[in-house]
Short mmCIF file of C-alpha atoms and ligand atoms in Angstrom, two decimals:
data_model
loop_
_atom_site.label_atom_id
_atom_site.label_comp_id
_atom_site.label_asym_id
_atom_site.label_seq_id
_atom_site.Cartn_x
_atom_site.Cartn_y
_atom_site.Cartn_z
CA MET A 1 -4.31 24.93 13.18
CA THR A 2 -1.69 22.98 14.82
CA ASP A 3 1.38 24.42 15.72
CA ARG A 4 3.08 21.82 13.52
CA ARG A 5 0.28 22.07 10.80
CA ARG A 6 1.35 25.27 10.72
CA PHE A 7 5.51 25.07 10.70
CA LEU A 8 4.57 21.91 8.09
CA LYS A 9 2.24 24.40 5.59
CA ALA A 10 4.88 27.39 5.81
CA SER A 11 7.69 25.57 5.25
CA VAL A 12 6.29 23.32 2.11
CA LEU A 13 5.25 26.55 0.91
CA GLY A 14 8.32 28.05 1.05
CA ALA A 15 9.76 25.16 -1.19
CA SER A 16 6.61 25.23 -3.09
CA ALA A 17 8.19 29.41 -3.46
CA SER A 18 11.29 28.42 -4.79
CA MET A 19 9.94 25.20 -7.25
CA LEU A 20 7.65 28.66 -9.08
CA ALA A 21 10.15 30.38 -9.85
CA TRP A 22 10.76 27.34 -12.32
CA GLY A 23 7.64 25.51 -12.28
CA GLY A 24 5.82 29.15 -13.18
CA LYS A 25 8.21 29.78 -16.60
CA LEU A 26 7.33 26.26 -17.42
CA ALA A 27 3.37 26.99 -17.07
CA ALA A 28 3.68 30.54 -19.03
CA GLY A 29 6.66 29.76 -21.83
CA PRO A 30 8.25 26.70 -22.43
CA ILE A 31 6.00 24.16 -23.95
CA ASP A 32 3.65 24.57 -26.37
CA GLN A 33 0.74 22.45 -26.67
CA SER A 34 1.41 19.51 -28.05
CA GLY A 35 3.70 18.89 -24.92
CA LYS A 36 7.12 19.94 -27.25
CA LEU A 37 8.93 22.78 -25.67
CA ALA A 38 8.16 25.57 -28.04
CA ALA A 39 9.97 27.35 -30.01
CA GLY A 40 12.53 29.66 -28.82
CA ALA A 41 12.44 27.74 -24.95
CA ALA A 42 14.93 24.81 -26.36
CA SER A 43 18.26 26.83 -25.60
CA ARG A 44 17.39 27.08 -22.16
CA THR A 45 18.38 24.15 -19.97
CA PRO A 46 15.59 23.50 -18.10
CA PRO A 47 16.18 22.30 -13.84
CA ALA A 48 16.54 18.67 -12.88
CA ALA A 49 13.14 17.82 -11.66
CA PRO A 50 13.46 17.26 -7.49
CA VAL A 51 13.27 13.87 -7.00
CA ARG A 52 9.49 13.68 -4.97
CA VAL A 53 6.15 12.32 -4.60
CA ALA A 54 2.80 13.20 -3.35
CA SER A 55 0.15 11.52 -1.88
CA THR A 56 -4.60 12.70 -1.00
CA TRP A 57 -4.77 12.64 2.17
CA ASP A 58 -3.49 12.54 5.33
CA PHE A 59 -2.07 8.48 5.18
CA GLY A 60 -0.27 9.22 2.01
CA ILE A 61 2.79 10.38 4.94
CA ALA A 62 3.66 7.31 5.50
CA ALA A 63 2.27 6.25 1.87
CA ASN A 64 5.90 8.89 0.64
CA GLN A 65 7.70 7.60 3.42
CA ALA A 66 7.09 3.87 1.73
CA ALA A 67 7.35 5.63 -1.31
CA TRP A 68 10.69 7.33 -0.59
CA ALA A 69 12.90 4.35 0.37
CA ILE A 70 13.04 3.61 -2.92
CA LEU A 71 12.95 6.98 -4.85
CA GLY A 72 16.35 8.38 -2.41
CA LYS A 73 17.91 5.76 -3.53
CA GLY A 74 17.67 6.05 -6.95
CA GLY A 75 15.18 3.18 -7.31
CA HIS A 76 11.28 3.92 -10.10
CA ALA A 77 8.96 5.49 -9.62
CA LEU A 78 6.62 3.27 -10.65
CA ASP A 79 7.98 0.97 -7.54
CA ALA A 80 7.84 3.65 -5.39
CA VAL A 81 4.40 4.21 -6.01
CA GLU A 82 3.50 0.54 -6.13
CA THR A 83 5.36 0.55 -2.89
CA GLY A 84 3.72 3.48 -1.69
CA ALA A 85 -0.24 2.32 -2.36
CA ARG A 86 0.30 -0.99 0.16
CA VAL A 87 0.57 0.75 2.82
CA PRO A 88 -3.02 1.60 3.10
CA GLU A 89 -4.18 -1.10 1.23
CA SER A 90 -2.90 -2.92 4.54
CA ASP A 91 -3.92 -0.89 7.63
CA LEU A 92 -6.01 -1.93 8.98
CA LYS A 93 -7.63 1.17 10.90
CA ASN A 94 -8.28 2.80 7.51
CA HIS A 95 -11.32 1.52 5.90
CA SER A 96 -11.20 3.26 2.74
CA VAL A 97 -8.65 2.07 0.65
CA GLY A 98 -7.85 -3.00 0.77
CA ARG A 99 -8.39 -4.89 3.36
CA ALA A 100 -10.59 -3.83 5.94
CA GLY A 101 -12.59 -1.72 3.70
CA TYR A 102 -16.06 -0.94 4.54
CA PRO A 103 -17.71 -3.94 2.05
CA ASP A 104 -20.98 -2.94 -0.74
CA ARG A 105 -24.61 -2.60 0.85
CA ASP A 106 -24.86 -6.47 0.71
CA GLY A 107 -22.02 -6.39 2.80
CA HIS A 108 -18.66 -7.70 -0.31
CA VAL A 109 -15.27 -5.96 -0.03
CA THR A 110 -14.54 -4.60 -4.01
CA LEU A 111 -11.71 -2.96 -4.58
CA ASP A 112 -10.37 -0.62 -7.60
CA ALA A 113 -6.42 0.00 -8.24
CA SER A 114 -4.94 1.51 -11.49
CA ILE A 115 -1.71 2.41 -12.11
CA MET A 116 0.73 4.34 -14.93
CA ASP A 117 4.32 5.39 -16.42
CA ALA A 118 5.44 8.03 -18.83
CA ASP A 119 5.40 5.75 -21.30
CA GLY A 120 1.68 5.77 -21.33
CA ASN A 121 1.73 2.24 -19.51
CA CYS A 122 -1.70 1.05 -18.01
CA GLY A 123 -3.04 -1.24 -15.72
CA GLY A 124 -6.12 -1.79 -13.75
CA VAL A 125 -8.61 -3.34 -12.32
CA ALA A 126 -12.30 -2.78 -10.69
CA ALA A 127 -14.73 -4.35 -8.29
CA ILE A 128 -12.44 -7.35 -7.56
CA GLU A 129 -12.96 -9.22 -4.14
CA HIS A 130 -10.55 -10.81 -1.70
CA ILE A 131 -7.32 -10.10 -3.04
CA ALA A 132 -5.37 -7.27 -0.73
CA HIS A 133 -3.38 -5.57 -2.85
CA PRO A 134 -5.10 -4.80 -6.02
CA ILE A 135 -2.67 -2.01 -7.11
CA SER A 136 -0.14 -4.86 -7.43
CA VAL A 137 -2.81 -7.15 -9.27
CA ALA A 138 -2.77 -3.52 -11.50
CA ARG A 139 0.82 -3.85 -12.15
CA ARG A 140 0.13 -7.12 -14.00
CA VAL A 141 -2.61 -6.86 -15.71
CA MET A 142 -0.87 -3.31 -17.01
CA GLU A 143 2.94 -5.49 -17.46
CA ARG A 144 2.32 -9.41 -18.41
CA THR A 145 -1.77 -9.30 -20.27
CA PRO A 146 -2.40 -6.58 -23.62
CA HIS A 147 -5.55 -5.36 -22.08
CA VAL A 148 -5.62 -2.36 -19.21
CA LEU A 149 -8.37 -3.77 -17.09
CA LEU A 150 -10.05 -6.26 -15.49
CA VAL A 151 -12.79 -6.40 -13.51
CA GLY A 152 -14.94 -8.30 -10.79
CA ASP A 153 -14.41 -12.07 -11.58
CA GLY A 154 -11.86 -12.03 -14.00
CA ALA A 155 -9.82 -9.54 -12.12
CA LEU A 156 -9.67 -12.42 -8.50
CA GLN A 157 -9.49 -14.94 -11.64
CA PHE A 158 -6.54 -13.16 -12.97
CA ALA A 159 -5.06 -12.32 -9.23
CA LEU A 160 -4.99 -16.45 -8.44
CA GLU A 161 -3.40 -16.76 -11.60
CA GLN A 162 -0.36 -14.59 -10.58
CA GLY A 163 -0.03 -16.21 -7.48
CA PHE A 164 -2.40 -13.57 -5.25
CA LYS A 165 -3.84 -14.79 -2.23
CA LYS A 166 -6.97 -15.12 -1.52
CA GLU A 167 -8.03 -13.07 1.86
CA GLU A 168 -11.45 -12.79 3.37
CA LEU A 169 -11.52 -9.17 3.76
CA LEU A 170 -13.94 -7.56 5.76
CA THR A 171 -12.71 -6.95 9.06
CA PRO A 172 -15.07 -7.64 12.44
CA GLU A 173 -14.86 -4.23 12.96
CA SER A 174 -15.44 -3.48 9.50
CA GLU A 175 -18.28 -5.41 9.30
CA LYS A 176 -20.20 -3.49 12.19
CA ALA A 177 -20.18 -0.89 10.50
CA TRP A 178 -22.28 -2.48 8.17
CA HIS A 179 -24.81 -3.92 10.39
CA GLU A 180 -24.46 -0.46 11.75
CA TRP A 181 -25.78 1.22 8.77
CA LEU A 182 -28.29 -1.21 7.81
CA LYS A 183 -30.59 -0.25 10.16
CA THR A 184 -30.79 2.85 8.33
CA ALA A 185 -29.32 1.65 5.13
CA LYS A 186 -29.23 5.16 4.14
CA TYR A 187 -27.30 5.83 0.68
CA LYS A 188 -26.03 9.33 -0.11
CA PRO A 189 -22.98 9.53 -1.43
CA THR A 190 -22.11 13.04 -1.49
CA ILE A 191 -19.62 14.35 0.14
CA ASN A 192 -16.09 13.69 2.38
CA SER A 193 -13.81 15.94 3.47
CA GLU A 194 -11.54 15.35 6.70
CA VAL A 195 -13.64 15.75 10.03
CA ARG A 196 -10.86 16.07 12.38
CA ASP A 197 -9.15 18.64 11.24
CA TYR A 198 -10.68 21.39 10.19
CA GLY A 199 -13.63 21.29 12.64
CA ARG A 200 -16.15 20.62 10.63
CA ALA A 201 -19.08 18.49 12.49
CA PRO A 202 -19.17 15.35 11.85
CA ASP A 203 -20.50 14.37 8.35
CA LYS A 204 -23.58 11.81 9.47
CA SER A 205 -25.16 11.66 6.21
CA MET A 206 -24.41 8.46 4.95
CA GLY A 207 -24.62 6.76 8.71
CA MET A 208 -21.06 6.70 9.39
CA PRO A 209 -19.68 5.50 13.09
CA GLY A 210 -18.83 8.29 14.74
CA GLY A 211 -19.54 10.59 11.82
CA LYS A 212 -16.73 9.72 10.07
CA ASP A 213 -16.26 10.12 6.34
CA ASN A 214 -17.62 7.00 3.88
CA HIS A 215 -15.07 7.28 1.30
CA ASP A 216 -11.06 8.36 1.07
CA THR A 217 -9.34 6.92 -2.25
CA ILE A 218 -4.98 6.98 -2.02
CA GLY A 219 -3.33 8.47 -4.75
CA MET A 220 0.44 8.91 -5.65
CA LEU A 221 2.32 10.47 -8.04
CA ALA A 222 5.84 10.73 -8.13
CA ILE A 223 9.17 12.08 -10.34
CA ASP A 224 12.42 9.81 -9.83
CA ALA A 225 16.16 10.47 -10.58
CA HIS A 226 16.10 9.86 -13.74
CA GLY A 227 13.01 12.44 -14.85
CA LYS A 228 10.39 9.46 -14.83
CA LEU A 229 6.84 10.09 -13.67
CA ALA A 230 4.15 7.47 -13.03
CA GLY A 231 1.40 7.07 -10.59
CA ALA A 232 -0.89 4.80 -8.90
CA CYS A 233 -4.67 4.95 -7.31
CA THR A 234 -6.05 2.40 -5.22
CA THR A 235 -9.42 2.34 -2.64
CA SER A 236 -12.16 0.43 -1.46
CA GLY A 237 -14.90 2.77 -3.13
CA MET A 238 -17.84 4.60 -1.42
CA ALA A 239 -19.16 1.85 1.48
CA TRP A 240 -22.61 0.78 0.88
CA LYS A 241 -22.27 1.62 -2.86
CA MET A 242 -24.56 -0.59 -4.78
CA HIS A 243 -22.64 -4.01 -6.49
CA GLY A 244 -20.82 -3.28 -9.17
CA ARG A 245 -19.91 -0.29 -8.41
CA VAL A 246 -16.96 1.06 -9.85
CA GLY A 247 -15.23 4.54 -9.29
CA ASP A 248 -12.90 6.30 -10.93
CA SER A 249 -10.07 5.26 -9.23
CA PRO A 250 -9.25 2.05 -11.90
CA ILE A 251 -9.99 3.91 -14.66
CA ILE A 252 -6.96 5.70 -16.04
CA GLY A 253 -8.16 9.62 -16.99
CA ALA A 254 -10.30 9.39 -14.55
CA GLY A 255 -8.45 8.91 -11.76
CA LEU A 256 -5.04 8.25 -12.48
CA TYR A 257 -3.88 9.79 -15.84
CA VAL A 258 0.73 10.90 -16.29
CA ASP A 259 1.43 12.12 -19.21
CA GLY A 260 5.34 12.26 -19.14
CA GLU A 261 6.28 14.83 -21.28
CA ILE A 262 3.74 16.88 -19.26
CA GLY A 263 2.83 15.46 -15.63
CA GLY A 264 0.48 13.13 -13.90
CA ALA A 265 -2.92 13.75 -12.02
CA THR A 266 -5.07 11.76 -9.75
CA SER A 267 -8.09 12.11 -8.22
CA THR A 268 -10.38 11.33 -4.66
CA GLY A 269 -13.48 11.74 -3.70
CA VAL A 270 -17.20 11.10 -5.70
CA GLY A 271 -16.33 9.19 -8.58
CA GLU A 272 -19.09 9.54 -10.86
CA GLU A 273 -18.42 13.67 -10.84
CA VAL A 274 -14.89 13.04 -11.82
CA ILE A 275 -15.75 10.18 -14.77
CA ARG A 276 -17.82 11.67 -16.42
CA ASN A 277 -15.75 14.73 -16.50
CA ALA A 278 -12.46 13.36 -17.37
CA GLY A 279 -11.12 14.87 -14.86
CA SER A 280 -7.00 13.94 -14.78
CA PHE A 281 -6.99 13.83 -18.42
CA LEU A 282 -7.71 16.85 -18.42
CA VAL A 283 -6.04 18.10 -15.55
CA VAL A 284 -2.69 17.48 -17.38
CA GLU A 285 -4.12 18.70 -20.62
CA LEU A 286 -4.82 22.36 -18.88
CA MET A 287 -1.15 21.64 -18.50
CA ARG A 288 -0.74 20.77 -21.64
CA GLN A 289 -2.09 24.21 -21.99
CA GLY A 290 0.80 26.41 -19.55
CA ARG A 291 -1.22 26.05 -16.82
CA SER A 292 0.64 25.37 -12.75
CA PRO A 293 -0.56 21.71 -11.35
CA HIS A 294 -2.37 24.89 -8.40
CA GLU A 295 -4.46 26.09 -11.72
CA ALA A 296 -5.53 22.87 -14.01
CA CYS A 297 -6.47 21.88 -10.82
CA LYS A 298 -8.46 25.45 -9.41
CA GLU A 299 -9.81 24.54 -13.20
CA ALA A 300 -10.62 20.91 -13.55
CA VAL A 301 -13.21 21.76 -9.78
CA MET A 302 -15.04 24.34 -11.51
CA ARG A 303 -15.57 22.29 -14.74
CA ILE A 304 -17.03 20.20 -12.39
CA ILE A 305 -19.17 22.90 -10.63
CA ARG A 306 -20.12 25.08 -13.48
CA ARG A 307 -21.38 21.22 -15.56
CA ARG A 308 -23.64 20.78 -12.02
CA PRO A 309 -23.99 23.78 -9.73
CA GLU A 310 -26.55 22.11 -7.31
CA ALA A 311 -25.26 19.10 -6.36
CA SER A 312 -21.18 20.33 -6.82
CA LYS A 313 -22.63 22.28 -3.29
CA THR A 314 -22.45 19.23 -1.48
CA LEU A 315 -20.12 16.61 -3.17
CA GLN A 316 -15.78 16.44 -3.14
CA VAL A 317 -13.97 16.22 -5.60
CA GLY A 318 -10.35 16.84 -4.99
CA PHE A 319 -7.33 17.12 -7.73
CA LEU A 320 -4.07 16.59 -7.20
CA ALA A 321 -1.44 17.11 -9.80
CA MET A 322 2.82 16.84 -10.58
CA ASN A 323 4.06 18.05 -13.10
CA ARG A 324 7.64 16.57 -15.30
CA ALA A 325 9.23 19.72 -12.90
CA GLY A 326 8.06 18.06 -9.94
CA GLU A 327 6.00 20.44 -9.33
CA VAL A 328 3.10 19.90 -7.42
CA GLY A 329 -0.20 21.32 -6.53
CA ALA A 330 -4.10 20.39 -5.83
CA TYR A 331 -7.65 22.18 -5.89
CA ALA A 332 -11.35 20.25 -4.06
CA ILE A 333 -13.89 21.66 -3.92
CA GLN A 334 -15.45 21.19 -0.07
CA ARG A 335 -12.46 22.06 2.09
CA GLY A 336 -11.16 19.86 4.60
CA PHE A 337 -8.92 18.39 1.44
CA SER A 338 -5.17 17.34 1.96
CA TYR A 339 -2.25 15.97 0.95
CA ALA A 340 0.31 14.57 1.37
CA VAL A 341 4.67 15.91 0.34
CA CYS A 342 8.03 14.16 0.30
CA ASP A 343 11.10 14.66 -0.89
CA ALA A 344 14.82 14.72 -0.20
CA ASN A 345 13.92 18.22 1.96
CA LYS A 346 10.80 17.46 4.29
CA GLN A 347 9.43 13.63 4.49
CA ASP A 348 6.52 13.94 6.23
CA ALA A 349 4.81 18.10 4.86
CA LEU A 350 1.04 17.44 5.54
CA ILE A 351 -0.85 20.57 3.37
CA PRO A 352 -4.71 21.37 3.28
CA ALA A 353 -6.01 21.96 0.02
CA GLN A 354 -7.65 25.27 -1.46
CA SER A 355 -10.75 24.48 -2.23
CA VAL A 356 -14.50 26.62 -4.07
CA TYR A 357 -16.83 26.48 -0.54
CA THR A 358 -14.83 27.87 2.45
CA THR A 359 -17.26 26.94 5.28
CA ASN A 360 -19.37 23.95 7.02
CA TYR A 361 -22.03 23.36 3.39
CA SER A 362 -24.83 22.32 5.64
C1 SD4 B 401 -15.30 6.62 -4.89
N1 SD4 B 401 -12.82 8.05 -6.19
O1 SD4 B 401 -15.11 5.53 -5.38
C2 SD4 B 401 -13.41 6.73 -5.09
C3 SD4 B 401 -13.52 7.33 -3.57
C4 SD4 B 401 -12.72 7.98 -3.44
O2 SD4 B 401 -11.89 9.49 -1.80
O3 SD4 B 401 -12.28 8.84 -3.56
N2 SD4 B 401 -13.01 8.55 -2.15
O4 SD4 B 401 -15.56 7.36 -6.50
#
């Protein structure tokens, strides 16, 4: 662990200790099973939740900073998560989100995204092509249609009607990686983890250049100065996937879920396992039952493992959650999942999530 990373870990953990002083009580006491304040708890005035944004993976740091430019000025969580998610969508070095995402096995870059606010408003697009910012199309679906999810050609048609620009999203670098993959066309969607920082042997099972992982989604959760939560999730999904494959990210309740009374959750990793378990909805429901974000994420991970114990040994799923007190937690099946947290005190904290398996799986 680098000194900087150790410092960030220590300072953020210190911050969460003070949050836990109240967050722990929130988890144990004042909210009943229906999400209402329990009898006797109403007389206690909870402290205002801190304004905060949390995002999956190391690229969450830059996304958080863009979100903070809005949150820090009293702006809305929904605007913050949309703006933040657009950062990795634009990043040409990022091959798992937006423009420059790795294509499916037929060479098409197809993107998935969803967005949700504290009041249950939500929208998503799945398998959309040629649009660099699917998160913004998802928001338009939410705000300008009576629907929740648009897919494929219909999603593209809607985006064009809304004035989004049609673009080629396959960059020469991604195309080169795809041609490299085609030499063996080996597809085993098992794991993603942060190879670089944790000293694990590169995973070459998917033919990624340099053993680089093939799928890291950005999921963002924010709480604003008005105490409102919102979340966003955007990805190019698994590299080399079957054409038409849709993951968890655009599916409300799977890759993203927000309930303003309780909190929000988002996921990363093998989407099929998250969909099977309605993962993000499950995390929020576990928080409703009194668990802290960390405990809820852990239990959701354990649910996946209990259902498919053998398969789980070599696949990755990570959850990130934030409750309405602004407390943040995460958990993953495999080591290597990290999340970024940004608030008035810290702008670029990157925290390694705890995991069930802590050693190299191979
Ligand atoms: C998917 N969950 O499409 C996404 C991929 C991902 O980190 O999260 N990668 O299944």
